[in-house]
Amino acid sequence: MEPIRIIRGMRDILPEQSAAWRWMESQLSSVCARFGYAEIRTPILEQSELFARSIGTETDIVAKEMYSFSDRDGSQLTLRPEGTASAVRAYIENHVERSEPVSRWYYMGPMFRHERPQKGRYRQFHQVGAELLGAEGPAADVELIDLMVELAASLGLSGCSLELNSLGCPACRPAYRESLVAYLRTREDSLCEDCQRRLATNPLRVLDCKQEGCARVADGAPHTLDGLCAACRDHFDAVRAGLEALSIAHRVNHRMVRGLDYYTRTTFELLSGELGAQNAVAAGGRYDGLVEALGGPEVPAVGFAAGLDRIMLMLSGSRLPAGPDLVFVATRGQAAWEASLGMVQGLRRRGLCVTSDVRLGSLKSQMKRADKAGARFVLLIGDEELEAGTVTVKDMTAATDSAAKQRSVPLDELAELLAGEVRSR
Ligand code: ATP
Ligand code: MG
């Protein structure tokens, strides 16, 4: 029979990789906790309208990348393409602003976008993201960028660079937008088809178009920073001053506009030279109008999301800590196997990782399994050991002729001995 295949752009995280994922996720959670961020878990499915209203109907995500379908009752649902919209929906729905003036949230989990699959770009991918709601000043932006940079540092990712820009606010953006459109109109013929359309719908997106013609036009375009009102300019300067005080190196990228409509003021990206074409590790910005646009109170906010699949590509073996040592139990005969059960149970309860070959073949084949499994210790129980109330402990890493290679240990001293010598969980 023809086997059924996984969906294009989606991947299994097999057991041999999941330990690394777990480690990464636990590092990220601890850093978030150290910054005072608590985890929000929202459903993976939302009403399509949520993303249309927040991300914007003219964005690539909403226009062509969403996994949407009709539910049985006809309502339109979408697998979340990002995390901020859901977090804000939950924030509004639970009236969180009534109980706390400032909220610090983080989330982690799968996101879905129907993009062209390639290295670092998948249709189901994973993000960790953080949102700081309720603070309008630059201190919030600085805290969040600091968190983003610390998350990368906690995983040993060096060599990331931070880029920064400001998109202004509803007071200054319309005038900037007008000056940008006026400039782009004079060069319309050099723009790609998408950008010619964007001229009318979303002209700022022309600035980060990857097409060569558009990029050349964008290079000469007026800078968003030159169009900022005094308040936005002060905000931006203060964010930069904060980053400098933290010694967080950054550079201004005039062409970074981000692909989501809800951003205001500060936008930022963390890039890596190790990733090739898909070089954005994390990205975010301020979204002061979003809570209100989704029917909530006027609450300013700033957030970011980092791509875990891309981070995983960067985590070479040397950056990953070794897992716990494995203890392997090999027995000969029914009585020895029965005697081993309680011993194994006790060792596991003490935090040791213990396994065996449950097929219980010959001792030789069990030893082979232990070797294949990469066991640190093998515990042997045969007739002799049964009789003496001992276990033969083989240290698979010790030199062949060393005394530690093979020891006979009384059963009641075994746990103590192993606990002192292995890495446990
Ligand atoms: P890109 O420019 O790479 O498409 P983006 O601007 O669409 O990224 P965001 O929506 O800001 O990305 O998401 C934040 C992060 O999530 C990205 O920096 C990236 O690391 C990761 N990411 C986004 N889309 C994908 C995807 N399809 N596959 C894997 N990771 C992704
Ligand atoms: Mg994208």
Coordinates of N, CA and C in Angstrom, one line a residue, residues 166-184 199-204 222-224 226-229 232 261 263-265:
S166 N 11.9 53.5 12.8 CA 10.7 53.9 13.4 C 9.7 54.3 12.2
L167 N 8.5 53.8 12.4 CA 7.5 54.0 11.3 C 6.5 55.2 11.6
G168 N 6.8 55.9 12.8 CA 6.0 57.1 13.1 C 4.6 56.6 13.6
C169 N 3.7 57.6 13.8 CA 2.4 57.3 14.4 C 1.3 57.9 13.6
P170 N 0.1 57.8 13.9 CA -1.0 58.3 13.1 C -0.9 59.8 12.9
A171 N -0.1 60.5 13.7 CA 0.0 62.0 13.5 C 1.0 62.3 12.4
C172 N 2.0 61.5 12.3 CA 3.1 61.9 11.3 C 3.1 60.9 10.1
R173 N 2.6 59.7 10.2 CA 2.7 58.8 9.1 C 2.0 59.2 7.8
P174 N 0.8 59.8 7.9 CA 0.1 60.1 6.6 C 0.9 61.1 5.8
A175 N 1.6 62.1 6.4 CA 2.3 63.0 5.6 C 3.5 62.3 5.0
Y176 N 4.2 61.4 5.8 CA 5.3 60.7 5.2 C 4.9 59.8 4.1
R177 N 3.8 59.1 4.3 CA 3.2 58.2 3.3 C 3.0 59.0 2.0
E178 N 2.5 60.2 2.1 CA 2.2 61.0 0.9 C 3.5 61.4 0.2
S179 N 4.5 61.7 1.0 CA 5.8 62.1 0.3 C 6.4 60.9 -0.3
L180 N 6.2 59.7 0.3 CA 6.8 58.5 -0.3 C 6.1 58.1 -1.6
V181 N 4.7 58.2 -1.6 CA 4.0 57.9 -2.8 C 4.4 58.8 -3.9
A182 N 4.5 60.1 -3.6 CA 4.9 61.1 -4.6 C 6.2 60.7 -5.2
Y183 N 7.2 60.3 -4.4 CA 8.5 59.9 -4.9 C 8.3 58.6 -5.7
L184 N 7.6 57.6 -5.2 CA 7.5 56.3 -6.0 C 6.7 56.5 -7.3
L199 N 1.6 50.5 -4.3 CA 1.6 52.0 -4.3 C 0.3 52.5 -3.8
A200 N -0.8 51.9 -4.2 CA -2.1 52.3 -3.8 C -2.5 51.7 -2.5
T201 N -2.1 50.5 -2.2 CA -2.7 49.8 -1.0 C -1.8 49.9 0.2
N202 N -0.4 49.8 0.0 CA 0.5 49.7 1.2 C 1.9 50.1 0.8
P203 N 2.0 51.4 0.5 CA 3.2 51.9 -0.2 C 4.5 51.7 0.7
L204 N 4.4 51.6 2.0 CA 5.6 51.4 2.8 C 6.2 50.1 2.5
P222 N 12.5 58.7 0.4 CA 12.6 59.5 1.7 C 12.6 58.5 2.9
H223 N 13.4 58.8 3.9 CA 13.4 57.9 5.1 C 12.3 58.2 6.0
T224 N 11.7 57.1 6.6 CA 10.6 57.2 7.6 C 11.1 58.1 8.7
D226 N 13.0 60.7 8.7 CA 12.9 62.1 8.4 C 11.5 62.6 8.5
G227 N 10.5 61.7 8.5 CA 9.1 62.2 8.5 C 8.5 62.2 9.9
L228 N 9.3 61.8 10.9 CA 8.8 61.6 12.3 C 8.4 63.0 12.9
C229 N 7.3 63.0 13.7 CA 6.9 64.2 14.4 C 7.9 64.2 15.7
C232 N 7.6 61.3 18.2 CA 8.1 60.0 17.7 C 9.6 60.1 17.6
D261 N 0.5 45.3 9.4 CA 0.0 46.7 9.4 C -0.1 47.3 10.7
Y263 N 2.0 47.9 13.1 CA 3.1 48.5 13.8 C 3.1 50.0 13.8
T264 N 3.5 50.6 14.9 CA 3.7 52.1 15.0 C 5.1 52.3 15.6
R265 N 5.6 53.5 15.4 CA 6.9 53.8 16.0 C 8.0 52.8 15.8

